[in-house]
mmCIF file of C-alpha atoms and ligand atoms in Angstrom:
data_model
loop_
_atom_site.group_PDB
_atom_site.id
_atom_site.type_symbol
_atom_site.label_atom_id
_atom_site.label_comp_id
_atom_site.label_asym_id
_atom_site.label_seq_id
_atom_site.Cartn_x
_atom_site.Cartn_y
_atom_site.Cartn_z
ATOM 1 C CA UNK A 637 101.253 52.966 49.569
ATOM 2 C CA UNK A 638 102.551 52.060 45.948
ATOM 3 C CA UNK A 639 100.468 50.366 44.053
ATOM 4 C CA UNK A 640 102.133 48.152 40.705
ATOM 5 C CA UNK A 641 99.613 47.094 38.186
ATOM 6 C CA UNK A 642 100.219 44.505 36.247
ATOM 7 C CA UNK A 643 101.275 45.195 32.291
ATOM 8 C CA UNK A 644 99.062 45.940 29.542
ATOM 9 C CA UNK A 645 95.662 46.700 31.910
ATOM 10 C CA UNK A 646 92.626 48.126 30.325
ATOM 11 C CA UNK A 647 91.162 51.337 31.684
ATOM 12 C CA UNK A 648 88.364 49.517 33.003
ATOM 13 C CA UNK A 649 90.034 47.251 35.044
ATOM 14 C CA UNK A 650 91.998 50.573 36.263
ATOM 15 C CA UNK A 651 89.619 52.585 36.982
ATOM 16 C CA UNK A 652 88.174 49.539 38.985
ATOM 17 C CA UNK A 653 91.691 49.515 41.425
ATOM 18 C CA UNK A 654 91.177 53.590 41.324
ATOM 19 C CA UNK A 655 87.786 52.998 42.950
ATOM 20 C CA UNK A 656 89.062 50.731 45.371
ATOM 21 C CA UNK A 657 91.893 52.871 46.262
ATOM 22 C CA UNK A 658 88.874 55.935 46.896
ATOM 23 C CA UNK A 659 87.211 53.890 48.667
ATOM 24 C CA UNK A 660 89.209 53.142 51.559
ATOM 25 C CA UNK A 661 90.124 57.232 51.321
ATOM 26 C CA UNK A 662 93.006 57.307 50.125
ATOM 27 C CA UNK A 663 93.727 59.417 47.279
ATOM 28 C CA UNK A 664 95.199 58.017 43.751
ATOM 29 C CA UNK A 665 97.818 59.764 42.074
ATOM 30 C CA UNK A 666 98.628 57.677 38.670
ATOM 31 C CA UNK A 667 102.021 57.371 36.922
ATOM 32 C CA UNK A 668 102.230 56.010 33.757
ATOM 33 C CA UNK A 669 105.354 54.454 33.097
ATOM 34 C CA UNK A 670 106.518 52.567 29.247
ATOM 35 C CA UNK A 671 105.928 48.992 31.014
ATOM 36 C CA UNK A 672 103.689 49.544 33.704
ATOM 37 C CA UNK A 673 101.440 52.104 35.489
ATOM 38 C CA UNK A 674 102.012 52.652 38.758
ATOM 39 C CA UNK A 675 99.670 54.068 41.584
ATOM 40 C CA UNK A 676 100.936 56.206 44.448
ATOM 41 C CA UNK A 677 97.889 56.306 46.919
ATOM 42 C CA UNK A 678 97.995 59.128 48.989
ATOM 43 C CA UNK A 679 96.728 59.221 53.107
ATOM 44 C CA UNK A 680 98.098 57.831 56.366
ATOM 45 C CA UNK A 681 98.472 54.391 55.989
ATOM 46 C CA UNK A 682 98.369 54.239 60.242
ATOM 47 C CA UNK A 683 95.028 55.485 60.476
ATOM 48 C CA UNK A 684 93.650 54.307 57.283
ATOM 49 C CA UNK A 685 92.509 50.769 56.081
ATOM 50 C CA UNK A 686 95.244 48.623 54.952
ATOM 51 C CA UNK A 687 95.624 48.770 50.705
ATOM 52 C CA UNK A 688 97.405 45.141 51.039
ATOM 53 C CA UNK A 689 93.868 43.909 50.189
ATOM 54 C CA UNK A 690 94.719 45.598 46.576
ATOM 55 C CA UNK A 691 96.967 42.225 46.189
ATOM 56 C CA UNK A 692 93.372 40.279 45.664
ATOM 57 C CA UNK A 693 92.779 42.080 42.892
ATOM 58 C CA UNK A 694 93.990 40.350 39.427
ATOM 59 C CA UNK A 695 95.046 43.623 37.563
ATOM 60 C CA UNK A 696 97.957 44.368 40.870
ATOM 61 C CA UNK A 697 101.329 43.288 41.027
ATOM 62 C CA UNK A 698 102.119 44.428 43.802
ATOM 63 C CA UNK A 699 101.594 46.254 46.688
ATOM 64 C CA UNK A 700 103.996 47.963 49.055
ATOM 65 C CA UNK A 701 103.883 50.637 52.382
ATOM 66 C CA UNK A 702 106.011 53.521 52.440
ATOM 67 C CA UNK A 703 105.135 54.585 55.962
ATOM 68 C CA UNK A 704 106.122 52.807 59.231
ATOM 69 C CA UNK A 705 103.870 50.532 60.753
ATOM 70 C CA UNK A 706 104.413 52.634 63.955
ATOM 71 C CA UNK A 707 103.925 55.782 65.395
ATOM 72 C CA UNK A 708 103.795 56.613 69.039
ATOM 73 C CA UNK A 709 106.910 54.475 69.571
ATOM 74 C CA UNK A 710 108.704 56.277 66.634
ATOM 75 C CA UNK A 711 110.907 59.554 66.806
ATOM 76 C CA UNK A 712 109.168 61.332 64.443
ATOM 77 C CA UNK A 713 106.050 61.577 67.103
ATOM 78 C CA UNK A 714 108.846 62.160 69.779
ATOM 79 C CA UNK A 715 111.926 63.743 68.525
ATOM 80 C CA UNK A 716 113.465 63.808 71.825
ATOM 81 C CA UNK A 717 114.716 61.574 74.056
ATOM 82 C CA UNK A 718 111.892 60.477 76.504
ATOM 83 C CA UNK A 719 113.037 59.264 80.255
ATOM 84 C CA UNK A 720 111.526 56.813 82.318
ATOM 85 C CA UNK A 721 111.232 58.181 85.800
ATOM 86 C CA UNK A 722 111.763 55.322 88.732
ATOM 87 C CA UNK A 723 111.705 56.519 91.894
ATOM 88 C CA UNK A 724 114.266 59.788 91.796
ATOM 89 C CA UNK A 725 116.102 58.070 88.873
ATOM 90 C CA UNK A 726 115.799 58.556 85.254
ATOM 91 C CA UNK A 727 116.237 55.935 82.756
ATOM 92 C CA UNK A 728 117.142 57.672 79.216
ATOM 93 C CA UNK A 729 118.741 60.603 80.888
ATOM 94 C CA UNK A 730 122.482 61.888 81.848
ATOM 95 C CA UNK A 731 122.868 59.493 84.158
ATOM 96 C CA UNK A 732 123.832 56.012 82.572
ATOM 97 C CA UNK A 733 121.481 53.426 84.815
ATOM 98 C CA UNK A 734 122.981 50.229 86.186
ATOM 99 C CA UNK A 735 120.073 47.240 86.971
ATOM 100 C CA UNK A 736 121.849 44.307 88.744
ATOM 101 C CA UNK A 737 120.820 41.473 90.821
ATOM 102 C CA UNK A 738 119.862 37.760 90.712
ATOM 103 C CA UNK A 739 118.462 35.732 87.560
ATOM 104 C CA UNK A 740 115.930 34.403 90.301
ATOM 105 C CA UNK A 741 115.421 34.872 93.900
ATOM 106 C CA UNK A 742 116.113 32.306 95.840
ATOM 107 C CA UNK A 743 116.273 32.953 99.281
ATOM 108 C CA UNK A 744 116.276 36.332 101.947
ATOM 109 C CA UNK A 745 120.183 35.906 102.495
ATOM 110 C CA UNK A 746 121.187 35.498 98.641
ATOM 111 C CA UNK A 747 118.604 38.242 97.781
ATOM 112 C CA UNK A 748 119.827 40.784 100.338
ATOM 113 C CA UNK A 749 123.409 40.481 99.885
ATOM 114 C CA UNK A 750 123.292 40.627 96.661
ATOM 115 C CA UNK A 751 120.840 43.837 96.649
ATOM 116 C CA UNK A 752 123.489 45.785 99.165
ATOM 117 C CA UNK A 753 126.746 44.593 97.326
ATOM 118 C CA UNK A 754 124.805 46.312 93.648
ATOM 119 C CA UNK A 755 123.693 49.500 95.553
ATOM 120 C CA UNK A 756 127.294 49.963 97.037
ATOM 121 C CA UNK A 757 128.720 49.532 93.546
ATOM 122 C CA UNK A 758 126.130 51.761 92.069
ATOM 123 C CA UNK A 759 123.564 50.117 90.400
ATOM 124 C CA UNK A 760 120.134 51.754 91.411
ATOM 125 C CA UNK A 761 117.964 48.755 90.314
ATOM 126 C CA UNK A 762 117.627 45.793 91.719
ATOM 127 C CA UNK A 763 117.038 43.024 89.329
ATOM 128 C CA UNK A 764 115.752 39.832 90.738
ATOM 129 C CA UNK A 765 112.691 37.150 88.625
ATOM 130 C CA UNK A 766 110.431 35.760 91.601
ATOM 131 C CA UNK A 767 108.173 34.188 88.490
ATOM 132 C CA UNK A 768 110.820 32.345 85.648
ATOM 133 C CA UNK A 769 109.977 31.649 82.577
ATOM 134 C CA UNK A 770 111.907 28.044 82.409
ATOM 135 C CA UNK A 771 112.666 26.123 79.281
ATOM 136 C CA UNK A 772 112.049 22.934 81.258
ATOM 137 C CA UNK A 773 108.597 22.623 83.534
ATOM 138 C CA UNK A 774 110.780 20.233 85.815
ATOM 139 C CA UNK A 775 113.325 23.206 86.303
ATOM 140 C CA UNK A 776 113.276 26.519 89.348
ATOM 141 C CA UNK A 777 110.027 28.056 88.597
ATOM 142 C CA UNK A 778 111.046 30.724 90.966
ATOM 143 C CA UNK A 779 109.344 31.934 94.148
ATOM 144 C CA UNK A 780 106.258 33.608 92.760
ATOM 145 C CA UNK A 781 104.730 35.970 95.856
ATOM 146 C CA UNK A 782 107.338 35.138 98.300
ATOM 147 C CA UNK A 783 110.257 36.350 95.739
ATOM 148 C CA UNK A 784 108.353 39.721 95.396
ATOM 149 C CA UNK A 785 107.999 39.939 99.406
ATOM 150 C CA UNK A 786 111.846 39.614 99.271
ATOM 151 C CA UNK A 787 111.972 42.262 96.612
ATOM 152 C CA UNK A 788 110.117 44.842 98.712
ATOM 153 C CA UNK A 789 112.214 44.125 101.687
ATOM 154 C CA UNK A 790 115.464 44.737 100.470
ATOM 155 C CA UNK A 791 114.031 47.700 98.240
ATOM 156 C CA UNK A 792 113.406 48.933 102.071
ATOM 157 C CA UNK A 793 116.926 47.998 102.962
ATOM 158 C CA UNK A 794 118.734 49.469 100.389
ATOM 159 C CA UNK A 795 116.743 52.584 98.627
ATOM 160 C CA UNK A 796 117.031 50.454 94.940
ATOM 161 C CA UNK A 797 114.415 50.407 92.823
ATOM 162 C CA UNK A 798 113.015 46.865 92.006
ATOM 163 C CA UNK A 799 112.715 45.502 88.432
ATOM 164 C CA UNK A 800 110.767 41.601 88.037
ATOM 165 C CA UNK A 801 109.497 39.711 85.425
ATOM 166 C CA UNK A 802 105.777 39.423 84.491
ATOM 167 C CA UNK A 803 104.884 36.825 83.238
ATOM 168 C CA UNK A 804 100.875 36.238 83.699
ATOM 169 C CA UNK A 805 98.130 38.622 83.198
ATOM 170 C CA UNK A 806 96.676 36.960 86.084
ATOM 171 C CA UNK A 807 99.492 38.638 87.799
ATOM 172 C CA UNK A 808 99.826 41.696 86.454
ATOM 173 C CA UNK A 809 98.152 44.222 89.505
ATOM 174 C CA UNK A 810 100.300 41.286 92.200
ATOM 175 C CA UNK A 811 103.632 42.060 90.344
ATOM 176 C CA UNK A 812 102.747 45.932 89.969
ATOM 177 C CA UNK A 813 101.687 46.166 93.662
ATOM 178 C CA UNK A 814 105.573 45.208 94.335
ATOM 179 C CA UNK A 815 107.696 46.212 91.145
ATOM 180 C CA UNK A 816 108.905 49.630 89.818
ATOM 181 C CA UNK A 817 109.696 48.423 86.625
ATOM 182 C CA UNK A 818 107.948 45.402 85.185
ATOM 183 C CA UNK A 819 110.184 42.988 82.400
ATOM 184 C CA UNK A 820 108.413 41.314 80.183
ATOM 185 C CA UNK A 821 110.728 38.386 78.865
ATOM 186 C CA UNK A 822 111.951 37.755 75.661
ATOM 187 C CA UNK A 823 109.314 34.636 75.344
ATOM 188 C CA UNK A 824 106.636 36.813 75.452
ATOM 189 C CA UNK A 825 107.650 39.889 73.777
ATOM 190 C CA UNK A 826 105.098 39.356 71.109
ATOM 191 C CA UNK A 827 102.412 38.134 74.221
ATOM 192 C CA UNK A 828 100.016 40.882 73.230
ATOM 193 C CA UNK A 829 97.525 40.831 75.933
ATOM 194 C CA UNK A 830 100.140 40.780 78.527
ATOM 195 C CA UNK A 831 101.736 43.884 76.832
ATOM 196 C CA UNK A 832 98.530 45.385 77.276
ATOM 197 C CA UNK A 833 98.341 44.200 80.803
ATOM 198 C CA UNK A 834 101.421 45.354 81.798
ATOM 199 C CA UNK A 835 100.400 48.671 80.368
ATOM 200 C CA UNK A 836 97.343 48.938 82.098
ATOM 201 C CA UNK A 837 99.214 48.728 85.540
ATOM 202 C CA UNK A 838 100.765 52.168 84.867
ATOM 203 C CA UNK A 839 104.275 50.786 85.962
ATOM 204 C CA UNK A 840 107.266 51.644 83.710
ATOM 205 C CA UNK A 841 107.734 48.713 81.166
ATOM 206 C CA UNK A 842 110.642 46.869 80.000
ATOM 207 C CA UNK A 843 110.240 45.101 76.979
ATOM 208 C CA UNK A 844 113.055 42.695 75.832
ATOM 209 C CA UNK A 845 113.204 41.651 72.613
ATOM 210 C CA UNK A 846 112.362 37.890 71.995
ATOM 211 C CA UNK A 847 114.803 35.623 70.348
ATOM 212 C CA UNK A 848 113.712 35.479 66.958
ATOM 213 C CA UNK A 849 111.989 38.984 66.893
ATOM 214 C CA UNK A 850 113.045 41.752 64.260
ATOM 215 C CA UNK A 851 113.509 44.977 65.245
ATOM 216 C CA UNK A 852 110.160 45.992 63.342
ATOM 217 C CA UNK A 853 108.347 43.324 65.393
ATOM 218 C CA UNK A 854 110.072 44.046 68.743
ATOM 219 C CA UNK A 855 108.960 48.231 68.044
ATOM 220 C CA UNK A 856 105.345 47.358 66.952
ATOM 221 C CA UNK A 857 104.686 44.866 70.260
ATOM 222 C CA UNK A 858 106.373 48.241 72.298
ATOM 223 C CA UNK A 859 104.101 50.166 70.509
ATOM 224 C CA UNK A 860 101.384 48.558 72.284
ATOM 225 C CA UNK A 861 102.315 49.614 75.876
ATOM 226 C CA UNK A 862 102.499 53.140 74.009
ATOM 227 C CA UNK A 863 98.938 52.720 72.733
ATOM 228 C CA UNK A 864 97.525 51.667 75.874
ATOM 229 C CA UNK A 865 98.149 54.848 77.973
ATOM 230 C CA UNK A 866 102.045 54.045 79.426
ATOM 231 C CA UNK A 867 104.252 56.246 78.295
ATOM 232 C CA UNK A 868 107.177 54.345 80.355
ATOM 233 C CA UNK A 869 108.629 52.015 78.311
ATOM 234 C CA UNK A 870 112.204 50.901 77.698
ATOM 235 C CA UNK A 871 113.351 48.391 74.988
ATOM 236 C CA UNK A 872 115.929 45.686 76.444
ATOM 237 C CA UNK A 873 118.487 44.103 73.760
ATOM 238 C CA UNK A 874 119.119 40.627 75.216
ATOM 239 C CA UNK A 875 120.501 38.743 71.961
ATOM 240 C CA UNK A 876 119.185 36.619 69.357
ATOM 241 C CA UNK A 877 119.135 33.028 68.677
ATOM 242 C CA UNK A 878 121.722 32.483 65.686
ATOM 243 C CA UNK A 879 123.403 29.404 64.282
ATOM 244 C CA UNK A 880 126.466 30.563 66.491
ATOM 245 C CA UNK A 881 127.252 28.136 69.618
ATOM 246 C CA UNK A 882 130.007 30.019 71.538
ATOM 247 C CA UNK A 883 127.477 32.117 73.379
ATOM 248 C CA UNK A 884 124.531 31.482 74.583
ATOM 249 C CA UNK A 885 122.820 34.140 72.233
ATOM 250 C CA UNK A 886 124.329 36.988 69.514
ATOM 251 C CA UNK A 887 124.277 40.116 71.698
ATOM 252 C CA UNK A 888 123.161 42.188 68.527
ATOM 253 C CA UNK A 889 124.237 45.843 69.788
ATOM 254 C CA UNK A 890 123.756 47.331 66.697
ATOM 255 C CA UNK A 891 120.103 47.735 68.187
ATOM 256 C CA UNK A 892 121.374 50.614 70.174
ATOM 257 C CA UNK A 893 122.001 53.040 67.419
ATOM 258 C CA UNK A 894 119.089 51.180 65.238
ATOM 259 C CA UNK A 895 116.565 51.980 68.504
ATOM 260 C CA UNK A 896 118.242 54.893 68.921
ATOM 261 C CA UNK A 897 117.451 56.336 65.402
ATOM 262 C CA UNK A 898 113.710 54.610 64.887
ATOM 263 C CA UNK A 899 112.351 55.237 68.784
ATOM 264 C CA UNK A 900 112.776 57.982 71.762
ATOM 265 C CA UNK A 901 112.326 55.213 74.208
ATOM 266 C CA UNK A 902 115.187 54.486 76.350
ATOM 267 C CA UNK A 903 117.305 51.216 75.204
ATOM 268 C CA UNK A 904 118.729 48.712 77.995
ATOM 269 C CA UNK A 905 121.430 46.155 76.832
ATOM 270 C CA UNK A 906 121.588 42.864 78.941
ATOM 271 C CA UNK A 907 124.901 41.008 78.094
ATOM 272 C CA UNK A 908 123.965 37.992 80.604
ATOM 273 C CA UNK A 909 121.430 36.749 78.670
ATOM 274 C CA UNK A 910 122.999 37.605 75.791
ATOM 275 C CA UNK A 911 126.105 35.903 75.691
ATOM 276 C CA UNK A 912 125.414 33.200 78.650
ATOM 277 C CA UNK A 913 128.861 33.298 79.838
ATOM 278 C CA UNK A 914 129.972 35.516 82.750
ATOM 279 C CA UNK A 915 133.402 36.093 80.851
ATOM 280 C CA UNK A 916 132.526 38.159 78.346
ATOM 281 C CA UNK A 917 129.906 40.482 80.439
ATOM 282 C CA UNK A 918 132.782 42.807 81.006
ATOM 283 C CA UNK A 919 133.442 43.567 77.210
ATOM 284 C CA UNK A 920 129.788 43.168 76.117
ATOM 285 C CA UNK A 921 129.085 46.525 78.702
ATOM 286 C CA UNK A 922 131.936 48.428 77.617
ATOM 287 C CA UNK A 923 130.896 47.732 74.246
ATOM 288 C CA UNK A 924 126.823 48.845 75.287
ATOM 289 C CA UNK A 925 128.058 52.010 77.297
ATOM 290 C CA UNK A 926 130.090 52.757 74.141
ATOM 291 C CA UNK A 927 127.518 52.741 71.610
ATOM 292 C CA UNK A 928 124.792 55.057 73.432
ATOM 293 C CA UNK A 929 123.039 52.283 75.295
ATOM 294 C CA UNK A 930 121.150 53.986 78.493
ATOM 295 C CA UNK A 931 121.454 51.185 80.925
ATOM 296 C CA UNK A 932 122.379 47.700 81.728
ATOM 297 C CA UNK A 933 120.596 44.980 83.345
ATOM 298 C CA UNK A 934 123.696 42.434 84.894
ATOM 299 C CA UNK A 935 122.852 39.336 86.851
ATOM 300 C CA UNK A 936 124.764 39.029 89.947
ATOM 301 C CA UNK A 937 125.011 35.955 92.249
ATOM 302 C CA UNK A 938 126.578 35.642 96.000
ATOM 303 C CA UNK A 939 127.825 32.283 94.305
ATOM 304 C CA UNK A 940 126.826 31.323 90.727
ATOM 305 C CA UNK A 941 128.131 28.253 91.495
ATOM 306 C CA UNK A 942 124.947 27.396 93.543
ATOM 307 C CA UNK A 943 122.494 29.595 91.502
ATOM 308 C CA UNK A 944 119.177 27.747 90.762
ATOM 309 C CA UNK A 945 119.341 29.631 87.483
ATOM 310 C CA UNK A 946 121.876 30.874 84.914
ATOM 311 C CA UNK A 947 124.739 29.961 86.962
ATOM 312 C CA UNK A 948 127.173 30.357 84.146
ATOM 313 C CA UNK A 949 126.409 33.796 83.433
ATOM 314 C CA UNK A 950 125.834 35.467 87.019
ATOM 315 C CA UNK A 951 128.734 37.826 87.797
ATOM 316 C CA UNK A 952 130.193 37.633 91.466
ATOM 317 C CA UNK A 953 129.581 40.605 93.791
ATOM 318 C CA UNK A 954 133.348 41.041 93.743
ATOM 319 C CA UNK A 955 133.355 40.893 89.345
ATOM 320 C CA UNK A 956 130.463 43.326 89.561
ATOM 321 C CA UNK A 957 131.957 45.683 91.814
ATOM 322 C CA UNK A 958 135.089 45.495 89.640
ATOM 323 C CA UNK A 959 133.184 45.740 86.480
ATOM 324 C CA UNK A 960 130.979 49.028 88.102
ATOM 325 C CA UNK A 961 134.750 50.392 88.272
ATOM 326 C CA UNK A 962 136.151 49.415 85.198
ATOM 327 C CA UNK A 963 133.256 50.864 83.492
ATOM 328 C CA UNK A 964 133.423 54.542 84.536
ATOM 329 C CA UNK A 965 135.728 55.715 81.893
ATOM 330 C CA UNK A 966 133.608 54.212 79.063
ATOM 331 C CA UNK A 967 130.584 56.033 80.690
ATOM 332 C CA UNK A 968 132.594 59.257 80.910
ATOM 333 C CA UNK A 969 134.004 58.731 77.714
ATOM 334 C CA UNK A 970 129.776 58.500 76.551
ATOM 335 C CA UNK A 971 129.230 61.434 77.872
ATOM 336 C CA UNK A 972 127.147 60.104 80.370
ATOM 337 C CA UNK A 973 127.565 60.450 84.005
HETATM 338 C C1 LIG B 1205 116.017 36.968 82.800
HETATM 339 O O1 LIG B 1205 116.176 38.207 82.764
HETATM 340 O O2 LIG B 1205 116.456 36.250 83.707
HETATM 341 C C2 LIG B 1205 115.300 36.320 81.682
HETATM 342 C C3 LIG B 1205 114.684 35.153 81.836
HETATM 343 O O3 LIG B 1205 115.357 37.035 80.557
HETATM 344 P P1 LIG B 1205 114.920 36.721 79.035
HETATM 345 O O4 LIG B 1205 113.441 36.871 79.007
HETATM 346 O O5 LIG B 1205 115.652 37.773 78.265
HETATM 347 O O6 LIG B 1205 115.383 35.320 78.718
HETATM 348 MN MN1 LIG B 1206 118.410 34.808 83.729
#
């Protein structure tokens, strides 16, 4: 941490901030400039005591970190890529990952022919939220235990992994006994005790960012799945609310490289929340697959039309089986396979 005094300070009251600094072991190494004297105190600022107290005192100016507020999320403890293993796939690896499926499940037949249209285009994950997190309480709350039931089934049907929302801790081992990948949603990115339950399950985690979260924020509230014993997590861009009205969100891709460079966790891009419109899902995953994203999580609908969620940006099974196609030179051109 830096530590700015204020100007003309006796030695009494510096020695006094000196103290302070020793105190909470960290060790004080004084420059003297021709305005102001300023303190570098030296130790790790992620295991030691916080010097922001310092700010109290009436002799500092001002106090600021020089270290990152995390660490097992970071690159520096990781330098490597790290893969999330789901079944025989890995997430963060060669292979460029394709999630796709409902916003919500609704019934058997829209589940299952949605689930066997995706695995014949080549996603590997079914997506599919059996527990919504609605604006409105009046609107589809989803399934809850039923959806899931549907989730295992057409797992069984088709061989695709399953990826579903939790959004309770009082869920968390019910959504774990059916998921391979657990979301948590972008409302309760910063949900900290959820993180934590979700951890606790052991099931790879997917955390997307929430809608006014910074990038600091949305690493630190990963950082807690990282702290708690899972090593599987995955960040998921979905956009951010901005004063912009042509989309539902800003689909802020430059999170890929900016995830890429702070974290070794594996970064999913989600244009359908993200822009809100089913139109520009095409370009928003060319544009993901071209800047180093690792996977995609699409919403597809037998008929958006009739979708008791997100109608406008579900994908058809024929627009994601064209879109699968369309996108194999970008993912060659990624290096990716
Ligand atoms: C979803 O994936 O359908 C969803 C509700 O996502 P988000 O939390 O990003 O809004
Ligand atoms: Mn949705």
């Amino acid at each position: 941490m830096i530590i700015v005094l204020r100007p003309k300070i006796s030695k009494k009251d510096e020695a006094l901030v000196l103290k302070e600094i020793r105190r909470l072991g960290y060790k004080p190494h004084i420059m003297r400039g021709v305005a102001r004297t300023v303190i570098g105190a030296i130790g790790d600022e992620r295991t030691h005591h916080t010097l922001e107290t310092l700010t109290a005192f009436p002799q500092v100016e001002s106090v600021m970190p020089v270290q990152k507020r995390f660490k097992l999320v970071s690159r520096e403890a990781h330098p490597h890529n790290s893969t999330v293993k789901v079944q025989d796939q890995l997430i963060g690896g060669q292979k460029f990952q394709v999630m796709a499926g409902p916003c919500s499940v609704e019934s058997e037949k829209q589940l299952l022919a949605t689930a066997h249209a995706v695995a014949e285009a080549g996603a590997t994950v079914l997506r599919g939220g059996a527990f919504k997190p609605r604006t409105s309480p009046y609107e589809f709350q989803g399934l809850g235990e039923k959806g899931l039931k549907l989730l295992a089934k057409a797992r069984k049907e088709t061989g695709l992994a399953v990826i579903t929302e939790l959004l309770s801790e009082n869920h968390a081992d019910m959504v774990a006994e059916y998921a391979d990948i657990l979301q948590i949603g972008a409302r309760n990115a910063q949900n900290f005790q959820l993180l934590i339950a979700a951890a606790k399950t052991g099931k790879p985690v997917m955390l997307k960012r929430g809608l006014s979260m910074k990038v600091e924020e949305w690493l630190l509230a990963g950082e807690y799945v990282l702290a708690n014993e899972n090593p599987n997590l995955m960040f998921c861009e979905r956009g951010i609310r901005t004063f912009e009205t042509y989309t539902r969100n800003t689909l802020d891709l430059s999170t890929i490289p900016i995830i890429k460079k702070e974290s070794h966790c594996p970064i999913v891009i989600d244009p359908s929340q993200g822009a809100g419109r089913a139109d520009l899902v095409v370009a928003m995953c060319k544009g993901a697959v071209a800047m180093g994203a690792d996977a995609l999580l699409i919403e597809v609908h037998p008929n958006p039309a009739e979708a008791l969620s997100d109608g406008a940006q579900q994908l058809t099974l024929e627009g994601f089986r064209k879109l699968m196609v369309e996108l194999k030179p970008f993912i060659a051109a990624a290096g990716r396979e």
